[in-house]
C-alpha cells in the first residue's frame, strides 16, 4: 500500500465513494478515522449526498482528502474500507500500470489475501525436487543481489490447502519466476495465474522443449543444472530483476 497518495489515486477513490457511499458509509469511515464528529457537523456533505446536489462530487473529494490526513496517516484505513464497501473499486495487483481497460473480478476458487502487494517480493514456481535445490539457491542469490526477497510455496504454510498458499504468494509478488523444466503441470497452472494477475513472469528452463508452445514467443533463460550453468543463470536473473526493479509502480488503485 502506498505511503503517499497521488492526485490520480485520490480522484479514483472519490469516484468509488460517489458511486456507492451512503450516509452510513460516511459515518462508519468517520468512526474508523476518528472523524465521525466532523462528518456529522459538516454543513453540506451529507445534505448534498441526500439531495443529489451537483456539488457533492467536489465535497466528497475535499472531505476524503481531510480524512486521509495531512501526512496520509489514515490512507490504509480509508483504502481498505473503500475496497470492501465499493463494488466498482478494486486494487490493481498487476506488476505494471498500463493504459486501457481495467477490470475488477472476484475469484471463486481462491480467497483473496488481505496482505498488500509486496513490490520487493519474487516468488518461484518450480518442481519440488531435491535435484532442483541448486537452481532455487541460484534464484534466491540473484534476487538478493538485485535487492529483492525470494520465496516459494513450500517455505510457507498459512492455509490448509497448498494451492491457496500458492495463489496468495503469486498475488503478493511483483515478479514470478517459473521453471518449466520437466513440463511440470503445476508450474504451467501457476504461470497462467501469474499472467492473468498481470505479474512479471520470468520463465527459465533446462530445455526449450519444456516451454509450452503458447509461451515460446516470450523470452526465457535456458540453463544447465551444474555449477557453471547455475552461476550463469544467476547473472542472467540479476540483470532481468534489476531491469524490472526500475519499473515498480507507485500506486495500486484503479
PDB file of C-alpha atoms in Angstrom:
ATOM      1  CA  UNK A   1       0.000   0.000   0.000  1.00  0.00           C
ATOM      2  CA  UNK A   2       1.496   3.371  -0.920  1.00  0.00           C
ATOM      3  CA  UNK A   3       2.699   5.646   1.904  1.00  0.00           C
ATOM      4  CA  UNK A   4       1.614   8.748  -0.051  1.00  0.00           C
ATOM      5  CA  UNK A   5      -1.401   9.060  -2.319  1.00  0.00           C
ATOM      6  CA  UNK A   6      -1.228  10.680  -5.728  1.00  0.00           C
ATOM      7  CA  UNK A   7      -3.841  13.065  -7.072  1.00  0.00           C
ATOM      8  CA  UNK A   8      -4.983  10.468  -9.598  1.00  0.00           C
ATOM      9  CA  UNK A   9      -5.451   7.829  -6.907  1.00  0.00           C
ATOM     10  CA  UNK A  10      -7.377  10.284  -4.760  1.00  0.00           C
ATOM     11  CA  UNK A  11      -9.789  11.008  -7.608  1.00  0.00           C
ATOM     12  CA  UNK A  12     -10.283   7.292  -8.262  1.00  0.00           C
ATOM     13  CA  UNK A  13     -11.129   6.671  -4.621  1.00  0.00           C
ATOM     14  CA  UNK A  14     -13.501   9.640  -4.675  1.00  0.00           C
ATOM     15  CA  UNK A  15     -15.253   8.267  -7.752  1.00  0.00           C
ATOM     16  CA  UNK A  16     -15.845   4.969  -5.948  1.00  0.00           C
ATOM     17  CA  UNK A  17     -17.320   6.850  -2.977  1.00  0.00           C
ATOM     18  CA  UNK A  18     -19.628   8.955  -5.147  1.00  0.00           C
ATOM     19  CA  UNK A  19     -20.837   5.809  -6.876  1.00  0.00           C
ATOM     20  CA  UNK A  20     -21.521   3.636  -3.810  1.00  0.00           C
ATOM     21  CA  UNK A  21     -21.394   5.518  -0.476  1.00  0.00           C
ATOM     22  CA  UNK A  22     -24.479   6.325   1.548  1.00  0.00           C
ATOM     23  CA  UNK A  23     -24.600   8.368   4.743  1.00  0.00           C
ATOM     24  CA  UNK A  24     -23.936   5.288   6.894  1.00  0.00           C
ATOM     25  CA  UNK A  25     -20.724   4.612   4.995  1.00  0.00           C
ATOM     26  CA  UNK A  26     -19.514   8.153   5.632  1.00  0.00           C
ATOM     27  CA  UNK A  27     -20.273   7.734   9.333  1.00  0.00           C
ATOM     28  CA  UNK A  28     -18.543   4.353   9.512  1.00  0.00           C
ATOM     29  CA  UNK A  29     -15.439   5.670   7.785  1.00  0.00           C
ATOM     30  CA  UNK A  30     -15.594   8.702  10.060  1.00  0.00           C
ATOM     31  CA  UNK A  31     -15.587   6.397  13.063  1.00  0.00           C
ATOM     32  CA  UNK A  32     -12.607   4.470  11.716  1.00  0.00           C
ATOM     33  CA  UNK A  33     -10.617   7.665  11.136  1.00  0.00           C
ATOM     34  CA  UNK A  34     -11.769   9.417  14.343  1.00  0.00           C
ATOM     35  CA  UNK A  35     -13.672  11.979  12.271  1.00  0.00           C
ATOM     36  CA  UNK A  36     -17.272  10.998  12.903  1.00  0.00           C
ATOM     37  CA  UNK A  37     -17.984  14.354  14.569  1.00  0.00           C
ATOM     38  CA  UNK A  38     -16.638  16.177  11.503  1.00  0.00           C
ATOM     39  CA  UNK A  39     -18.883  14.056   9.270  1.00  0.00           C
ATOM     40  CA  UNK A  40     -21.941  14.823  11.374  1.00  0.00           C
ATOM     41  CA  UNK A  41     -21.179  18.537  11.719  1.00  0.00           C
ATOM     42  CA  UNK A  42     -20.238  19.191   8.111  1.00  0.00           C
ATOM     43  CA  UNK A  43     -22.808  21.706   6.858  1.00  0.00           C
ATOM     44  CA  UNK A  44     -23.108  20.276   3.347  1.00  0.00           C
ATOM     45  CA  UNK A  45     -21.554  16.820   2.895  1.00  0.00           C
ATOM     46  CA  UNK A  46     -24.427  14.527   3.961  1.00  0.00           C
ATOM     47  CA  UNK A  47     -27.020  17.066   2.878  1.00  0.00           C
ATOM     48  CA  UNK A  48     -25.608  17.196  -0.655  1.00  0.00           C
ATOM     49  CA  UNK A  49     -25.495  13.394  -0.751  1.00  0.00           C
ATOM     50  CA  UNK A  50     -29.121  13.147   0.373  1.00  0.00           C
ATOM     51  CA  UNK A  51     -30.443  15.653  -2.162  1.00  0.00           C
ATOM     52  CA  UNK A  52     -28.157  14.669  -5.041  1.00  0.00           C
ATOM     53  CA  UNK A  53     -26.675  18.144  -5.283  1.00  0.00           C
ATOM     54  CA  UNK A  54     -24.204  18.698  -8.140  1.00  0.00           C
ATOM     55  CA  UNK A  55     -21.546  19.952  -5.719  1.00  0.00           C
ATOM     56  CA  UNK A  56     -21.455  16.607  -3.832  1.00  0.00           C
ATOM     57  CA  UNK A  57     -18.643  15.342  -6.070  1.00  0.00           C
ATOM     58  CA  UNK A  58     -16.323  18.173  -5.038  1.00  0.00           C
ATOM     59  CA  UNK A  59     -17.343  17.975  -1.385  1.00  0.00           C
ATOM     60  CA  UNK A  60     -16.594  14.249  -1.336  1.00  0.00           C
ATOM     61  CA  UNK A  61     -13.156  14.873  -2.811  1.00  0.00           C
ATOM     62  CA  UNK A  62     -12.121  17.550  -0.322  1.00  0.00           C
ATOM     63  CA  UNK A  63     -13.517  15.703   2.684  1.00  0.00           C
ATOM     64  CA  UNK A  64     -11.855  12.458   1.628  1.00  0.00           C
ATOM     65  CA  UNK A  65      -8.534  14.307   1.444  1.00  0.00           C
ATOM     66  CA  UNK A  66      -9.079  15.524   5.027  1.00  0.00           C
ATOM     67  CA  UNK A  67      -9.935  12.001   6.182  1.00  0.00           C
ATOM     68  CA  UNK A  68      -6.752  10.565   4.713  1.00  0.00           C
ATOM     69  CA  UNK A  69      -4.801  13.139   6.703  1.00  0.00           C
ATOM     70  CA  UNK A  70      -2.086  15.681   6.022  1.00  0.00           C
ATOM     71  CA  UNK A  71       0.607  13.004   6.170  1.00  0.00           C
ATOM     72  CA  UNK A  72      -1.626  10.269   4.703  1.00  0.00           C
ATOM     73  CA  UNK A  73      -1.686   8.671   8.132  1.00  0.00           C
ATOM     74  CA  UNK A  74      -5.175   7.219   7.572  1.00  0.00           C
ATOM     75  CA  UNK A  75      -4.552   6.074   3.995  1.00  0.00           C
ATOM     76  CA  UNK A  76      -4.514   2.332   4.673  1.00  0.00           C
ATOM     77  CA  UNK A  77      -7.710   2.523   6.733  1.00  0.00           C
ATOM     78  CA  UNK A  78      -9.538   4.553   4.090  1.00  0.00           C
ATOM     79  CA  UNK A  79      -8.379   2.407   1.172  1.00  0.00           C
ATOM     80  CA  UNK A  80      -9.297  -0.865   2.883  1.00  0.00           C
ATOM     81  CA  UNK A  81     -12.755   0.385   3.805  1.00  0.00           C
ATOM     82  CA  UNK A  82     -13.490   1.694   0.301  1.00  0.00           C
ATOM     83  CA  UNK A  83     -12.202  -1.518  -1.236  1.00  0.00           C
ATOM     84  CA  UNK A  84     -14.510  -3.560   0.996  1.00  0.00           C
ATOM     85  CA  UNK A  85     -17.530  -1.315   0.519  1.00  0.00           C
ATOM     86  CA  UNK A  86     -17.489  -0.158  -3.089  1.00  0.00           C
ATOM     87  CA  UNK A  87     -18.286  -2.618  -5.820  1.00  0.00           C
ATOM     88  CA  UNK A  88     -16.604  -0.542  -8.517  1.00  0.00           C
ATOM     89  CA  UNK A  89     -13.346  -0.072  -6.636  1.00  0.00           C
ATOM     90  CA  UNK A  90     -10.510  -2.501  -6.880  1.00  0.00           C
ATOM     91  CA  UNK A  91      -6.849  -2.837  -6.084  1.00  0.00           C
ATOM     92  CA  UNK A  92      -4.516  -3.126  -9.052  1.00  0.00           C
ATOM     93  CA  UNK A  93      -2.435  -6.191  -8.198  1.00  0.00           C
ATOM     94  CA  UNK A  94      -0.601  -6.214 -11.532  1.00  0.00           C
ATOM     95  CA  UNK A  95       3.111  -5.506 -11.639  1.00  0.00           C
ATOM     96  CA  UNK A  96       2.863  -2.835 -14.294  1.00  0.00           C
ATOM     97  CA  UNK A  97       0.406   0.014 -14.779  1.00  0.00           C
ATOM     98  CA  UNK A  98      -0.757   0.077 -18.395  1.00  0.00           C
ATOM     99  CA  UNK A  99      -3.228   2.170 -20.324  1.00  0.00           C
ATOM    100  CA  UNK A 100      -6.541   0.774 -21.459  1.00  0.00           C
ATOM    101  CA  UNK A 101      -9.435  -1.084 -19.955  1.00  0.00           C
ATOM    102  CA  UNK A 102      -9.220  -2.193 -16.327  1.00  0.00           C
ATOM    103  CA  UNK A 103     -11.371  -4.896 -14.760  1.00  0.00           C
ATOM    104  CA  UNK A 104     -12.315  -5.855 -11.218  1.00  0.00           C
ATOM    105  CA  UNK A 105     -13.000  -9.546 -10.623  1.00  0.00           C
ATOM    106  CA  UNK A 106     -13.574 -11.827  -7.652  1.00  0.00           C
ATOM    107  CA  UNK A 107     -12.173 -15.385  -7.814  1.00  0.00           C
ATOM    108  CA  UNK A 108     -14.394 -18.227  -6.636  1.00  0.00           C
ATOM    109  CA  UNK A 109     -11.722 -20.911  -6.199  1.00  0.00           C
ATOM    110  CA  UNK A 110      -9.281 -18.835  -4.143  1.00  0.00           C
ATOM    111  CA  UNK A 111      -9.606 -16.454  -1.230  1.00  0.00           C
ATOM    112  CA  UNK A 112      -8.132 -13.032  -1.979  1.00  0.00           C
ATOM    113  CA  UNK A 113      -5.402 -12.339   0.611  1.00  0.00           C
ATOM    114  CA  UNK A 114      -5.730  -9.339   2.897  1.00  0.00           C
ATOM    115  CA  UNK A 115      -1.997  -8.693   2.639  1.00  0.00           C
ATOM    116  CA  UNK A 116      -0.783  -5.829   0.420  1.00  0.00           C
ATOM    117  CA  UNK A 117       1.223  -6.337  -2.741  1.00  0.00           C
ATOM    118  CA  UNK A 118       4.946  -6.520  -1.942  1.00  0.00           C
ATOM    119  CA  UNK A 119       6.934  -4.852  -4.698  1.00  0.00           C
ATOM    120  CA  UNK A 120      10.166  -6.307  -3.316  1.00  0.00           C
ATOM    121  CA  UNK A 121       8.899  -9.919  -3.430  1.00  0.00           C
ATOM    122  CA  UNK A 122       9.876 -12.524  -6.013  1.00  0.00           C
ATOM    123  CA  UNK A 123       8.100 -15.879  -5.901  1.00  0.00           C
ATOM    124  CA  UNK A 124       9.381 -19.052  -7.507  1.00  0.00           C
ATOM    125  CA  UNK A 125       7.199 -21.702  -9.140  1.00  0.00           C
ATOM    126  CA  UNK A 126       9.190 -24.880  -9.781  1.00  0.00           C
ATOM    127  CA  UNK A 127       9.061 -28.629  -9.155  1.00  0.00           C
ATOM    128  CA  UNK A 128       9.636 -29.545  -5.512  1.00  0.00           C
ATOM    129  CA  UNK A 129      12.514 -31.906  -6.246  1.00  0.00           C
ATOM    130  CA  UNK A 130      15.851 -32.327  -4.489  1.00  0.00           C
ATOM    131  CA  UNK A 131      17.683 -32.075  -7.809  1.00  0.00           C
ATOM    132  CA  UNK A 132      16.363 -28.507  -8.159  1.00  0.00           C
ATOM    133  CA  UNK A 133      17.783 -27.244  -4.866  1.00  0.00           C
ATOM    134  CA  UNK A 134      20.780 -25.633  -6.538  1.00  0.00           C
ATOM    135  CA  UNK A 135      18.516 -23.896  -9.035  1.00  0.00           C
ATOM    136  CA  UNK A 136      16.424 -22.385  -6.271  1.00  0.00           C
ATOM    137  CA  UNK A 137      19.543 -21.259  -4.420  1.00  0.00           C
ATOM    138  CA  UNK A 138      20.759 -19.507  -7.584  1.00  0.00           C
ATOM    139  CA  UNK A 139      17.412 -17.705  -7.916  1.00  0.00           C
ATOM    140  CA  UNK A 140      17.497 -16.635  -4.266  1.00  0.00           C
ATOM    141  CA  UNK A 141      21.041 -15.349  -4.655  1.00  0.00           C
ATOM    142  CA  UNK A 142      20.073 -13.368  -7.766  1.00  0.00           C
ATOM    143  CA  UNK A 143      17.033 -11.912  -6.029  1.00  0.00           C
ATOM    144  CA  UNK A 144      19.082 -10.773  -3.042  1.00  0.00           C
ATOM    145  CA  UNK A 145      21.753  -9.252  -5.268  1.00  0.00           C
ATOM    146  CA  UNK A 146      19.051  -7.257  -7.088  1.00  0.00           C
ATOM    147  CA  UNK A 147      17.527  -6.088  -3.792  1.00  0.00           C
ATOM    148  CA  UNK A 148      14.531  -8.451  -3.636  1.00  0.00           C
ATOM    149  CA  UNK A 149      13.207 -11.032  -1.194  1.00  0.00           C
ATOM    150  CA  UNK A 150      12.544 -14.509  -2.609  1.00  0.00           C
ATOM    151  CA  UNK A 151      10.032 -17.190  -1.543  1.00  0.00           C
ATOM    152  CA  UNK A 152       8.406 -20.313  -2.862  1.00  0.00           C
ATOM    153  CA  UNK A 153       5.255 -22.040  -1.679  1.00  0.00           C
ATOM    154  CA  UNK A 154       6.942 -24.812   0.303  1.00  0.00           C
ATOM    155  CA  UNK A 155       8.532 -22.138   2.518  1.00  0.00           C
ATOM    156  CA  UNK A 156       5.132 -21.077   3.864  1.00  0.00           C
ATOM    157  CA  UNK A 157       2.135 -22.791   5.435  1.00  0.00           C
ATOM    158  CA  UNK A 158      -0.626 -20.298   6.025  1.00  0.00           C
ATOM    159  CA  UNK A 159      -3.587 -22.256   4.695  1.00  0.00           C
ATOM    160  CA  UNK A 160      -4.921 -25.805   4.828  1.00  0.00           C
ATOM    161  CA  UNK A 161      -4.568 -26.217   1.062  1.00  0.00           C
ATOM    162  CA  UNK A 162      -1.291 -25.790  -0.808  1.00  0.00           C
ATOM    163  CA  UNK A 163      -2.924 -24.128  -3.815  1.00  0.00           C
ATOM    164  CA  UNK A 164      -4.282 -21.307  -1.645  1.00  0.00           C
ATOM    165  CA  UNK A 165      -0.781 -20.635  -0.341  1.00  0.00           C
ATOM    166  CA  UNK A 166       0.493 -20.688  -3.932  1.00  0.00           C
ATOM    167  CA  UNK A 167      -2.191 -18.238  -5.079  1.00  0.00           C
ATOM    168  CA  UNK A 168      -1.549 -15.950  -2.103  1.00  0.00           C
ATOM    169  CA  UNK A 169       2.174 -15.939  -2.825  1.00  0.00           C
ATOM    170  CA  UNK A 170       1.654 -15.122  -6.509  1.00  0.00           C
ATOM    171  CA  UNK A 171      -0.926 -12.469  -5.602  1.00  0.00           C
ATOM    172  CA  UNK A 172       1.532 -10.651  -3.330  1.00  0.00           C
ATOM    173  CA  UNK A 173       4.509 -10.952  -5.663  1.00  0.00           C
ATOM    174  CA  UNK A 174       5.965  -8.419  -8.068  1.00  0.00           C
ATOM    175  CA  UNK A 175       7.930 -10.990 -10.076  1.00  0.00           C
ATOM    176  CA  UNK A 176       7.162 -14.692 -10.549  1.00  0.00           C
ATOM    177  CA  UNK A 177       9.942 -16.997 -11.741  1.00  0.00           C
ATOM    178  CA  UNK A 178       8.518 -20.083 -13.476  1.00  0.00           C
ATOM    179  CA  UNK A 179      10.839 -23.024 -14.109  1.00  0.00           C
ATOM    180  CA  UNK A 180       9.287 -25.141 -16.870  1.00  0.00           C
ATOM    181  CA  UNK A 181      11.904 -27.877 -16.586  1.00  0.00           C
ATOM    182  CA  UNK A 182      10.234 -31.273 -16.805  1.00  0.00           C
ATOM    183  CA  UNK A 183       6.904 -29.870 -18.078  1.00  0.00           C
ATOM    184  CA  UNK A 184       5.501 -29.821 -14.559  1.00  0.00           C
ATOM    185  CA  UNK A 185       1.705 -29.235 -14.871  1.00  0.00           C
ATOM    186  CA  UNK A 186       1.570 -27.321 -11.578  1.00  0.00           C
ATOM    187  CA  UNK A 187       4.091 -24.799 -12.892  1.00  0.00           C
ATOM    188  CA  UNK A 188       2.036 -24.373 -16.079  1.00  0.00           C
ATOM    189  CA  UNK A 189      -1.048 -23.691 -13.958  1.00  0.00           C
ATOM    190  CA  UNK A 190       0.828 -21.249 -11.749  1.00  0.00           C
ATOM    191  CA  UNK A 191       2.246 -19.432 -14.780  1.00  0.00           C
ATOM    192  CA  UNK A 192      -1.322 -18.996 -16.053  1.00  0.00           C
ATOM    193  CA  UNK A 193      -2.398 -17.489 -12.733  1.00  0.00           C
ATOM    194  CA  UNK A 194       0.608 -15.172 -12.789  1.00  0.00           C
ATOM    195  CA  UNK A 195      -0.098 -13.943 -16.302  1.00  0.00           C
ATOM    196  CA  UNK A 196      -3.789 -13.424 -15.509  1.00  0.00           C
ATOM    197  CA  UNK A 197      -2.912 -11.307 -12.471  1.00  0.00           C
ATOM    198  CA  UNK A 198      -0.527  -9.242 -14.588  1.00  0.00           C
ATOM    199  CA  UNK A 199       2.675 -10.231 -12.815  1.00  0.00           C
ATOM    200  CA  UNK A 200       6.110 -10.001 -14.363  1.00  0.00           C
ATOM    201  CA  UNK A 201       6.758 -13.659 -15.272  1.00  0.00           C
ATOM    202  CA  UNK A 202      10.379 -14.713 -15.782  1.00  0.00           C
ATOM    203  CA  UNK A 203      10.493 -18.141 -17.469  1.00  0.00           C
ATOM    204  CA  UNK A 204      13.527 -20.378 -17.074  1.00  0.00           C
ATOM    205  CA  UNK A 205      14.163 -23.937 -18.244  1.00  0.00           C
ATOM    206  CA  UNK A 206      16.827 -26.565 -18.805  1.00  0.00           C
ATOM    207  CA  UNK A 207      15.257 -27.422 -22.180  1.00  0.00           C
ATOM    208  CA  UNK A 208      13.375 -25.187 -24.604  1.00  0.00           C
ATOM    209  CA  UNK A 209      11.202 -28.205 -25.448  1.00  0.00           C
ATOM    210  CA  UNK A 210       9.692 -27.955 -21.953  1.00  0.00           C
ATOM    211  CA  UNK A 211       8.357 -24.434 -22.576  1.00  0.00           C
ATOM    212  CA  UNK A 212       4.668 -24.574 -23.569  1.00  0.00           C
ATOM    213  CA  UNK A 213       4.096 -23.808 -27.239  1.00  0.00           C
ATOM    214  CA  UNK A 214       1.904 -20.800 -26.425  1.00  0.00           C
ATOM    215  CA  UNK A 215       4.762 -19.239 -24.425  1.00  0.00           C
ATOM    216  CA  UNK A 216       7.712 -19.861 -26.734  1.00  0.00           C
ATOM    217  CA  UNK A 217       7.406 -16.411 -28.254  1.00  0.00           C
ATOM    218  CA  UNK A 218       8.324 -14.997 -24.805  1.00  0.00           C
ATOM    219  CA  UNK A 219      11.973 -14.727 -23.853  1.00  0.00           C
ATOM    220  CA  UNK A 220      13.205 -17.338 -21.412  1.00  0.00           C
ATOM    221  CA  UNK A 221      16.520 -18.179 -19.783  1.00  0.00           C
ATOM    222  CA  UNK A 222      17.930 -21.596 -20.628  1.00  0.00           C
ATOM    223  CA  UNK A 223      20.427 -23.011 -18.146  1.00  0.00           C
ATOM    224  CA  UNK A 224      22.428 -26.099 -17.242  1.00  0.00           C
ATOM    225  CA  UNK A 225      21.963 -27.584 -13.780  1.00  0.00           C
ATOM    226  CA  UNK A 226      25.655 -27.552 -12.864  1.00  0.00           C
ATOM    227  CA  UNK A 227      27.995 -25.141 -11.136  1.00  0.00           C
ATOM    228  CA  UNK A 228      28.899 -23.102 -14.208  1.00  0.00           C
ATOM    229  CA  UNK A 229      25.351 -23.180 -15.582  1.00  0.00           C
ATOM    230  CA  UNK A 230      23.787 -22.015 -12.319  1.00  0.00           C
ATOM    231  CA  UNK A 231      26.293 -19.199 -11.979  1.00  0.00           C
ATOM    232  CA  UNK A 232      25.353 -18.012 -15.457  1.00  0.00           C
ATOM    233  CA  UNK A 233      21.649 -18.357 -14.594  1.00  0.00           C
ATOM    234  CA  UNK A 234      22.200 -16.201 -11.529  1.00  0.00           C
ATOM    235  CA  UNK A 235      23.885 -13.495 -13.603  1.00  0.00           C
ATOM    236  CA  UNK A 236      21.083 -13.567 -16.191  1.00  0.00           C
ATOM    237  CA  UNK A 237      18.454 -13.264 -13.475  1.00  0.00           C
ATOM    238  CA  UNK A 238      20.246 -10.411 -11.699  1.00  0.00           C
ATOM    239  CA  UNK A 239      20.144  -8.478 -14.967  1.00  0.00           C
ATOM    240  CA  UNK A 240      16.451  -9.196 -15.521  1.00  0.00           C
ATOM    241  CA  UNK A 241      15.436  -8.492 -11.914  1.00  0.00           C
ATOM    242  CA  UNK A 242      17.360  -5.208 -11.904  1.00  0.00           C
ATOM    243  CA  UNK A 243      15.575  -4.078 -15.068  1.00  0.00           C
ATOM    244  CA  UNK A 244      12.168  -4.895 -13.585  1.00  0.00           C
ATOM    245  CA  UNK A 245      13.070  -3.199 -10.312  1.00  0.00           C
ATOM    246  CA  UNK A 246      13.094   0.143 -12.118  1.00  0.00           C
ATOM    247  CA  UNK A 247       9.532  -0.425 -13.361  1.00  0.00           C
ATOM    248  CA  UNK A 248       7.898  -0.810  -9.976  1.00  0.00           C
ATOM    249  CA  UNK A 249       4.645   1.220  -9.824  1.00  0.00           C
ATOM    250  CA  UNK A 250       3.971   3.834  -7.167  1.00  0.00           C
ATOM    251  CA  UNK A 251       0.275   3.137  -6.864  1.00  0.00           C
ATOM    252  CA  UNK A 252      -2.107   0.237  -6.583  1.00  0.00           C
ATOM    253  CA  UNK A 253      -5.618   1.577  -7.106  1.00  0.00           C
ATOM    254  CA  UNK A 254      -7.882   1.616 -10.130  1.00  0.00           C
TER     255      UNK A 254
END
